[in-house]
mmCIF file of N, CA and C in Angstrom:
data_model
loop_
_atom_site.group_PDB
_atom_site.id
_atom_site.type_symbol
_atom_site.label_atom_id
_atom_site.label_comp_id
_atom_site.label_asym_id
_atom_site.label_seq_id
_atom_site.Cartn_x
_atom_site.Cartn_y
_atom_site.Cartn_z
ATOM 1 N N MET A 1 94.523 128.951 81.355
ATOM 2 C CA MET A 1 93.518 129.269 80.138
ATOM 3 C C MET A 1 92.084 129.337 80.961
ATOM 4 N N ASN A 2 91.789 128.634 82.033
ATOM 5 C CA ASN A 2 90.559 128.668 82.647
ATOM 6 C C ASN A 2 90.783 128.839 84.146
ATOM 7 N N PRO A 3 90.728 130.157 84.536
ATOM 8 C CA PRO A 3 91.011 130.531 85.990
ATOM 9 C C PRO A 3 90.092 129.936 86.877
ATOM 10 N N SER A 4 88.884 129.634 86.468
ATOM 11 C CA SER A 4 87.872 128.956 87.575
ATOM 12 C C SER A 4 88.408 127.438 87.993
ATOM 13 N N LEU A 5 89.486 126.819 87.219
ATOM 14 C CA LEU A 5 89.948 125.611 87.705
ATOM 15 C C LEU A 5 90.849 125.657 88.772
ATOM 16 N N PHE A 6 91.340 126.904 89.209
ATOM 17 C CA PHE A 6 92.206 127.009 90.377
ATOM 18 C C PHE A 6 91.466 126.688 91.629
ATOM 19 N N MET A 7 90.173 126.830 91.663
ATOM 20 C CA MET A 7 89.389 126.685 92.886
ATOM 21 C C MET A 7 88.888 125.237 92.913
ATOM 22 N N LYS A 8 89.113 124.384 92.012
ATOM 23 C CA LYS A 8 88.672 122.972 92.058
ATOM 24 C C LYS A 8 89.765 121.933 92.147
ATOM 25 N N PHE A 9 89.406 120.760 92.666
ATOM 26 C CA PHE A 9 90.412 119.728 92.763
ATOM 27 C C PHE A 9 90.411 118.936 91.395
ATOM 28 N N ASN A 10 91.627 118.584 91.063
ATOM 29 C CA ASN A 10 91.724 117.819 89.812
ATOM 30 C C ASN A 10 91.494 116.328 90.134
ATOM 31 N N LEU A 11 90.302 115.814 89.948
ATOM 32 C CA LEU A 11 89.803 114.568 90.497
ATOM 33 C C LEU A 11 90.667 113.461 89.706
ATOM 34 N N PHE A 12 90.989 113.535 88.395
ATOM 35 C CA PHE A 12 91.691 112.541 87.667
ATOM 36 C C PHE A 12 93.177 112.396 88.243
ATOM 37 N N GLU A 13 93.794 113.454 88.441
ATOM 38 C CA GLU A 13 95.165 113.631 89.135
ATOM 39 C C GLU A 13 95.097 112.792 90.485
ATOM 40 N N ILE A 14 94.148 113.241 91.373
ATOM 41 C CA ILE A 14 94.154 112.606 92.682
ATOM 42 C C ILE A 14 93.891 110.994 92.515
ATOM 43 N N PHE A 15 93.008 110.748 91.658
ATOM 44 C CA PHE A 15 92.575 109.247 91.579
ATOM 45 C C PHE A 15 93.884 108.556 91.074
ATOM 46 N N ILE A 16 94.591 108.971 89.941
ATOM 47 C CA ILE A 16 95.578 108.206 89.378
ATOM 48 C C ILE A 16 96.854 108.021 90.296
ATOM 49 N N THR A 17 97.210 109.230 90.924
ATOM 50 C CA THR A 17 98.537 109.141 91.712
ATOM 51 C C THR A 17 98.122 108.341 92.948
ATOM 52 N N SER A 18 97.043 108.511 93.566
ATOM 53 C CA SER A 18 96.727 107.722 94.835
ATOM 54 C C SER A 18 96.484 106.228 94.505
ATOM 55 N N PHE A 19 95.831 105.983 93.467
ATOM 56 C CA PHE A 19 95.544 104.607 92.994
ATOM 57 C C PHE A 19 96.940 103.816 92.767
ATOM 58 N N LEU A 20 97.817 104.439 92.034
ATOM 59 C CA LEU A 20 99.102 103.743 91.766
ATOM 60 C C LEU A 20 99.916 103.491 93.069
ATOM 61 N N ILE A 21 99.959 104.539 93.983
ATOM 62 C CA ILE A 21 100.606 104.250 95.332
ATOM 63 C C ILE A 21 99.944 103.265 96.158
ATOM 64 N N VAL A 22 98.703 103.378 96.159
ATOM 65 C CA VAL A 22 97.916 102.184 96.982
ATOM 66 C C VAL A 22 98.164 100.827 96.297
ATOM 67 N N THR A 23 98.132 100.804 95.049
ATOM 68 C CA THR A 23 98.278 99.541 94.350
ATOM 69 C C THR A 23 99.771 98.944 94.720
ATOM 70 N N TYR A 24 100.825 99.783 94.580
ATOM 71 C CA TYR A 24 102.144 99.338 95.018
ATOM 72 C C TYR A 24 102.282 99.083 96.389
ATOM 73 N N ALA A 25 101.535 99.774 97.340
ATOM 74 C CA ALA A 25 101.687 99.497 98.816
ATOM 75 C C ALA A 25 100.817 98.112 99.059
ATOM 76 N N THR A 26 99.894 97.881 98.318
ATOM 77 C CA THR A 26 99.089 96.597 98.595
ATOM 78 C C THR A 26 99.966 95.397 98.060
ATOM 79 N N PHE A 27 100.645 95.557 96.881
ATOM 80 C CA PHE A 27 101.580 94.521 96.523
ATOM 81 C C PHE A 27 102.689 94.322 97.496
ATOM 82 N N HIS A 28 103.260 95.397 98.067
ATOM 83 C CA HIS A 28 104.290 95.158 98.985
ATOM 84 C C HIS A 28 103.816 94.524 100.302
ATOM 85 N N LEU A 29 102.611 94.841 100.747
ATOM 86 C CA LEU A 29 102.028 94.225 101.836
ATOM 87 C C LEU A 29 101.757 92.624 101.558
ATOM 88 N N TYR A 30 101.366 92.413 100.248
ATOM 89 C CA TYR A 30 101.148 91.060 99.926
ATOM 90 C C TYR A 30 102.504 90.323 100.016
ATOM 91 N N ASN A 31 103.519 90.850 99.413
ATOM 92 C CA ASN A 31 104.823 90.223 99.415
ATOM 93 C C ASN A 31 105.433 90.020 100.618
ATOM 94 N N LEU A 32 105.025 90.758 101.707
ATOM 95 C CA LEU A 32 105.507 90.473 103.159
ATOM 96 C C LEU A 32 104.803 89.391 103.757
ATOM 97 N N LEU A 33 103.863 88.776 103.249
ATOM 98 C CA LEU A 33 103.251 87.781 103.958
ATOM 99 C C LEU A 33 104.152 86.591 104.337
ATOM 100 N N ASN A 34 105.129 86.284 103.429
ATOM 101 C CA ASN A 34 105.997 85.162 103.795
ATOM 102 C C ASN A 34 107.422 85.580 104.040
ATOM 103 N N GLU A 35 107.682 86.887 104.328
ATOM 104 C CA GLU A 35 108.969 87.322 104.578
ATOM 105 C C GLU A 35 108.895 88.098 105.924
ATOM 106 N N GLU A 36 110.143 88.596 106.261
ATOM 107 C CA GLU A 36 110.296 89.385 107.443
ATOM 108 C C GLU A 36 109.411 90.645 107.200
ATOM 109 N N LYS A 37 108.808 91.222 108.241
ATOM 110 C CA LYS A 37 107.898 92.392 108.017
ATOM 111 C C LYS A 37 108.749 93.674 108.182
ATOM 112 N N GLU A 38 109.415 93.992 107.041
ATOM 113 C CA GLU A 38 110.158 95.116 106.994
ATOM 114 C C GLU A 38 109.423 96.210 106.397
ATOM 115 N N PHE A 39 109.322 97.366 107.095
ATOM 116 C CA PHE A 39 108.631 98.600 106.727
ATOM 117 C C PHE A 39 106.925 98.250 106.736
ATOM 118 N N TYR A 40 106.686 97.382 107.637
ATOM 119 C CA TYR A 40 105.146 96.933 107.723
ATOM 120 C C TYR A 40 104.290 98.048 108.125
ATOM 121 N N TYR A 41 104.811 98.726 109.060
ATOM 122 C CA TYR A 41 103.880 99.772 109.771
ATOM 123 C C TYR A 41 103.863 101.198 108.904
ATOM 124 N N VAL A 42 104.946 101.340 108.326
ATOM 125 C CA VAL A 42 104.999 102.515 107.342
ATOM 126 C C VAL A 42 104.113 102.187 106.148
ATOM 127 N N ASN A 43 104.098 100.987 105.574
ATOM 128 C CA ASN A 43 103.204 100.527 104.610
ATOM 129 C C ASN A 43 101.729 100.672 104.965
ATOM 130 N N LEU A 44 101.331 100.177 106.190
ATOM 131 C CA LEU A 44 100.017 100.315 106.739
ATOM 132 C C LEU A 44 99.664 101.817 106.771
ATOM 133 N N GLY A 45 100.442 102.746 107.368
ATOM 134 C CA GLY A 45 100.252 104.068 107.465
ATOM 135 C C GLY A 45 100.024 104.686 106.053
ATOM 136 N N ILE A 46 100.705 104.358 105.007
ATOM 137 C CA ILE A 46 100.521 104.937 103.723
ATOM 138 C C ILE A 46 99.283 104.477 103.177
ATOM 139 N N LEU A 47 98.811 103.207 103.428
ATOM 140 C CA LEU A 47 97.508 102.739 102.902
ATOM 141 C C LEU A 47 96.349 103.435 103.608
ATOM 142 N N ILE A 48 96.427 103.542 104.943
ATOM 143 C CA ILE A 48 95.347 104.210 105.650
ATOM 144 C C ILE A 48 95.291 105.774 105.262
ATOM 145 N N TYR A 49 96.431 106.349 105.248
ATOM 146 C CA TYR A 49 96.436 107.810 104.907
ATOM 147 C C TYR A 49 95.837 108.012 103.416
ATOM 148 N N LEU A 50 96.471 107.269 102.639
ATOM 149 C CA LEU A 50 96.000 107.601 101.202
ATOM 150 C C LEU A 50 94.532 107.137 100.776
ATOM 151 N N PHE A 51 94.097 106.098 101.426
ATOM 152 C CA PHE A 51 92.636 105.713 101.246
ATOM 153 C C PHE A 51 91.832 106.876 101.802
ATOM 154 N N GLY A 52 92.171 107.362 102.931
ATOM 155 C CA GLY A 52 91.311 108.309 103.716
ATOM 156 C C GLY A 52 91.345 109.637 102.861
ATOM 157 N N SER A 53 92.474 110.120 102.582
ATOM 158 C CA SER A 53 92.788 111.326 101.966
ATOM 159 C C SER A 53 92.216 111.327 100.445
ATOM 160 N N THR A 54 92.359 110.156 99.765
ATOM 161 C CA THR A 54 91.601 110.147 98.461
ATOM 162 C C THR A 54 90.148 110.258 98.463
ATOM 163 N N VAL A 55 89.520 109.712 99.440
ATOM 164 C CA VAL A 55 88.095 109.748 99.437
ATOM 165 C C VAL A 55 87.732 111.171 99.941
ATOM 166 N N LEU A 56 88.547 111.745 100.868
ATOM 167 C CA LEU A 56 88.223 113.269 101.141
ATOM 168 C C LEU A 56 88.346 114.212 99.979
ATOM 169 N N PHE A 57 89.462 113.900 99.303
ATOM 170 C CA PHE A 57 89.664 114.862 98.220
ATOM 171 C C PHE A 57 88.786 114.656 96.981
ATOM 172 N N LEU A 58 88.493 113.464 96.851
ATOM 173 C CA LEU A 58 87.478 113.182 95.628
ATOM 174 C C LEU A 58 86.230 113.876 95.853
ATOM 175 N N GLY A 59 85.792 113.918 97.094
ATOM 176 C CA GLY A 59 84.569 114.620 97.524
ATOM 177 C C GLY A 59 84.699 116.096 97.856
ATOM 178 N N GLY A 60 85.972 116.606 97.548
ATOM 179 C CA GLY A 60 86.373 118.092 97.807
ATOM 180 C C GLY A 60 85.637 119.001 97.118
ATOM 181 N N ASN A 61 85.267 118.711 95.875
ATOM 182 C CA ASN A 61 84.629 119.736 95.076
ATOM 183 C C ASN A 61 83.029 119.831 95.609
ATOM 184 N N LEU A 62 82.541 118.804 95.896
ATOM 185 C CA LEU A 62 81.191 118.744 96.528
ATOM 186 C C LEU A 62 81.325 119.396 97.806
ATOM 187 N N ALA A 63 82.300 119.202 98.627
ATOM 188 C CA ALA A 63 82.298 119.878 100.129
ATOM 189 C C ALA A 63 82.520 121.381 99.858
ATOM 190 N N ALA A 64 83.018 121.809 98.794
ATOM 191 C CA ALA A 64 83.252 123.371 98.672
ATOM 192 C C ALA A 64 81.886 123.899 98.236
ATOM 193 N N MET A 65 80.923 123.238 97.828
ATOM 194 C CA MET A 65 79.595 123.756 97.448
ATOM 195 C C MET A 65 78.639 123.768 98.717
ATOM 196 N N LEU A 66 79.015 123.138 99.820
ATOM 197 C CA LEU A 66 78.273 123.006 101.014
ATOM 198 C C LEU A 66 78.397 124.421 101.659
ATOM 199 N N SER A 67 77.741 124.451 102.833
ATOM 200 C CA SER A 67 77.776 125.589 103.625
ATOM 201 C C SER A 67 79.229 125.822 104.207
ATOM 202 N N SER A 68 79.616 127.142 104.523
ATOM 203 C CA SER A 68 80.841 127.457 104.961
ATOM 204 C C SER A 68 81.168 126.823 106.376
ATOM 205 N N LYS A 69 80.255 126.623 107.127
ATOM 206 C CA LYS A 69 80.673 125.980 108.502
ATOM 207 C C LYS A 69 81.076 124.452 108.326
ATOM 208 N N TYR A 70 80.903 123.868 107.197
ATOM 209 C CA TYR A 70 81.407 122.496 106.995
ATOM 210 C C TYR A 70 82.754 122.539 106.102
ATOM 211 N N ASN A 71 83.245 123.610 105.771
ATOM 212 C CA ASN A 71 84.376 123.585 104.880
ATOM 213 C C ASN A 71 85.619 123.209 105.582
ATOM 214 N N ASP A 72 85.707 123.151 106.957
ATOM 215 C CA ASP A 72 87.081 122.899 107.721
ATOM 216 C C ASP A 72 87.048 121.374 107.910
ATOM 217 N N VAL A 73 85.869 120.721 107.958
ATOM 218 C CA VAL A 73 85.873 119.308 108.347
ATOM 219 C C VAL A 73 86.754 118.310 107.399
ATOM 220 N N PRO A 74 86.716 118.500 106.172
ATOM 221 C CA PRO A 74 87.740 117.539 105.466
ATOM 222 C C PRO A 74 89.277 117.886 105.734
ATOM 223 N N TRP A 75 89.504 119.193 105.987
ATOM 224 C CA TRP A 75 90.886 119.329 106.258
ATOM 225 C C TRP A 75 91.313 118.997 107.652
ATOM 226 N N ILE A 76 90.298 118.970 108.654
ATOM 227 C CA ILE A 76 90.597 118.546 109.958
ATOM 228 C C ILE A 76 90.788 116.997 109.813
ATOM 229 N N LEU A 77 89.949 116.308 109.162
ATOM 230 C CA LEU A 77 89.987 114.828 109.015
ATOM 231 C C LEU A 77 91.339 114.433 108.236
ATOM 232 N N ASN A 78 91.753 115.176 107.261
ATOM 233 C CA ASN A 78 92.979 114.969 106.560
ATOM 234 C C ASN A 78 94.136 115.166 107.515
ATOM 235 N N ALA A 79 94.194 116.251 108.388
ATOM 236 C CA ALA A 79 95.275 116.320 109.250
ATOM 237 C C ALA A 79 95.276 115.190 110.395
ATOM 238 N N PHE A 80 94.140 114.727 110.723
ATOM 239 C CA PHE A 80 94.120 113.656 111.641
ATOM 240 C C PHE A 80 94.622 112.316 111.014
ATOM 241 N N LEU A 81 94.425 112.150 109.782
ATOM 242 C CA LEU A 81 94.956 111.004 108.976
ATOM 243 C C LEU A 81 96.260 111.032 108.890
ATOM 244 N N TYR A 82 96.824 112.443 108.649
ATOM 245 C CA TYR A 82 98.401 112.512 108.587
ATOM 246 C C TYR A 82 99.062 112.371 109.806
ATOM 247 N N ILE A 83 98.510 112.701 110.893
ATOM 248 C CA ILE A 83 99.011 112.357 112.237
ATOM 249 C C ILE A 83 99.116 110.838 112.525
ATOM 250 N N ILE A 84 98.098 110.237 112.069
ATOM 251 C CA ILE A 84 98.134 108.830 112.298
ATOM 252 C C ILE A 84 99.166 108.178 111.471
ATOM 253 N N TYR A 85 99.383 108.686 110.194
ATOM 254 C CA TYR A 85 100.519 108.202 109.262
ATOM 255 C C TYR A 85 101.879 108.449 109.960
ATOM 256 N N GLN A 86 102.073 109.594 110.534
ATOM 257 C CA GLN A 86 103.208 109.948 111.195
ATOM 258 C C GLN A 86 103.504 109.051 112.326
ATOM 259 N N LEU A 87 102.386 108.736 113.088
ATOM 260 C CA LEU A 87 102.528 107.803 114.211
ATOM 261 C C LEU A 87 102.959 106.361 113.848
ATOM 262 N N PHE A 88 102.436 105.956 112.709
ATOM 263 C CA PHE A 88 102.834 104.619 112.232
ATOM 264 C C PHE A 88 104.429 104.689 111.982
ATOM 265 N N ILE A 89 104.920 105.761 111.183
ATOM 266 C CA ILE A 89 106.365 105.941 110.988
ATOM 267 C C ILE A 89 107.196 105.914 112.157
ATOM 268 N N LEU A 90 106.673 106.624 113.218
ATOM 269 C CA LEU A 90 107.359 106.667 114.425
ATOM 270 C C LEU A 90 107.490 105.359 115.160
ATOM 271 N N TYR A 91 106.401 104.574 115.015
ATOM 272 C CA TYR A 91 106.455 103.307 115.628
ATOM 273 C C TYR A 91 107.496 102.420 114.933
ATOM 274 N N GLU A 92 107.352 102.416 113.536
ATOM 275 C CA GLU A 92 108.279 101.650 112.765
ATOM 276 C C GLU A 92 109.685 101.953 113.084
ATOM 277 N N TRP A 93 109.982 103.335 113.212
ATOM 278 C CA TRP A 93 111.339 103.722 113.523
ATOM 279 C C TRP A 93 111.805 103.364 114.922
ATOM 280 N N LYS A 94 111.018 103.400 115.993
ATOM 281 C CA LYS A 94 111.370 102.913 117.275
ATOM 282 C C LYS A 94 111.496 101.381 117.275
ATOM 283 N N LYS A 95 110.754 100.827 116.607
ATOM 284 C CA LYS A 95 110.848 99.318 116.502
ATOM 285 C C LYS A 95 112.164 98.858 115.779
ATOM 286 N N SER A 96 112.526 99.630 114.851
ATOM 287 C CA SER A 96 113.725 99.221 114.005
ATOM 288 C C SER A 96 115.034 99.601 114.541
ATOM 289 N N PHE A 97 114.996 100.639 115.339
ATOM 290 C CA PHE A 97 116.322 101.224 115.896
ATOM 291 C C PHE A 97 116.390 101.069 117.364
ATOM 292 N N SER A 98 115.500 100.401 118.062
ATOM 293 C CA SER A 98 115.544 100.244 119.381
ATOM 294 C C SER A 98 116.608 99.126 119.693
ATOM 295 N N LYS A 99 117.261 99.342 120.955
ATOM 296 C CA LYS A 99 118.338 98.198 121.105
ATOM 297 C C LYS A 99 117.659 96.936 121.549
ATOM 298 N N LYS A 100 118.040 95.938 120.918
ATOM 299 C CA LYS A 100 117.460 94.537 121.320
ATOM 300 C C LYS A 100 118.352 94.005 122.313
ATOM 301 N N ILE A 101 117.663 93.404 123.311
ATOM 302 C CA ILE A 101 118.248 92.948 124.583
ATOM 303 C C ILE A 101 118.385 91.301 124.457
#
């Protein structure tokens, strides 16, 4: 109905979905305080990635209005956060499936 919305981020959707996942991940982290640390690093990766990407995407509409030489900075930062998230998953996988001596 409004084609101009294709070029803007939906801030409500970004906030609601990320906020719910961050809330669940925080509860899971809290529940791990007295238990065995299962999926601890995956959970930390989710928290770091979602906090960072949510802030980047919430400022995405503002960044689109800036000069064109700064348009790639949020995407590069988001890719860097995603790589960190994948490294947390890799570390958890290696820790979980390595042979214990």
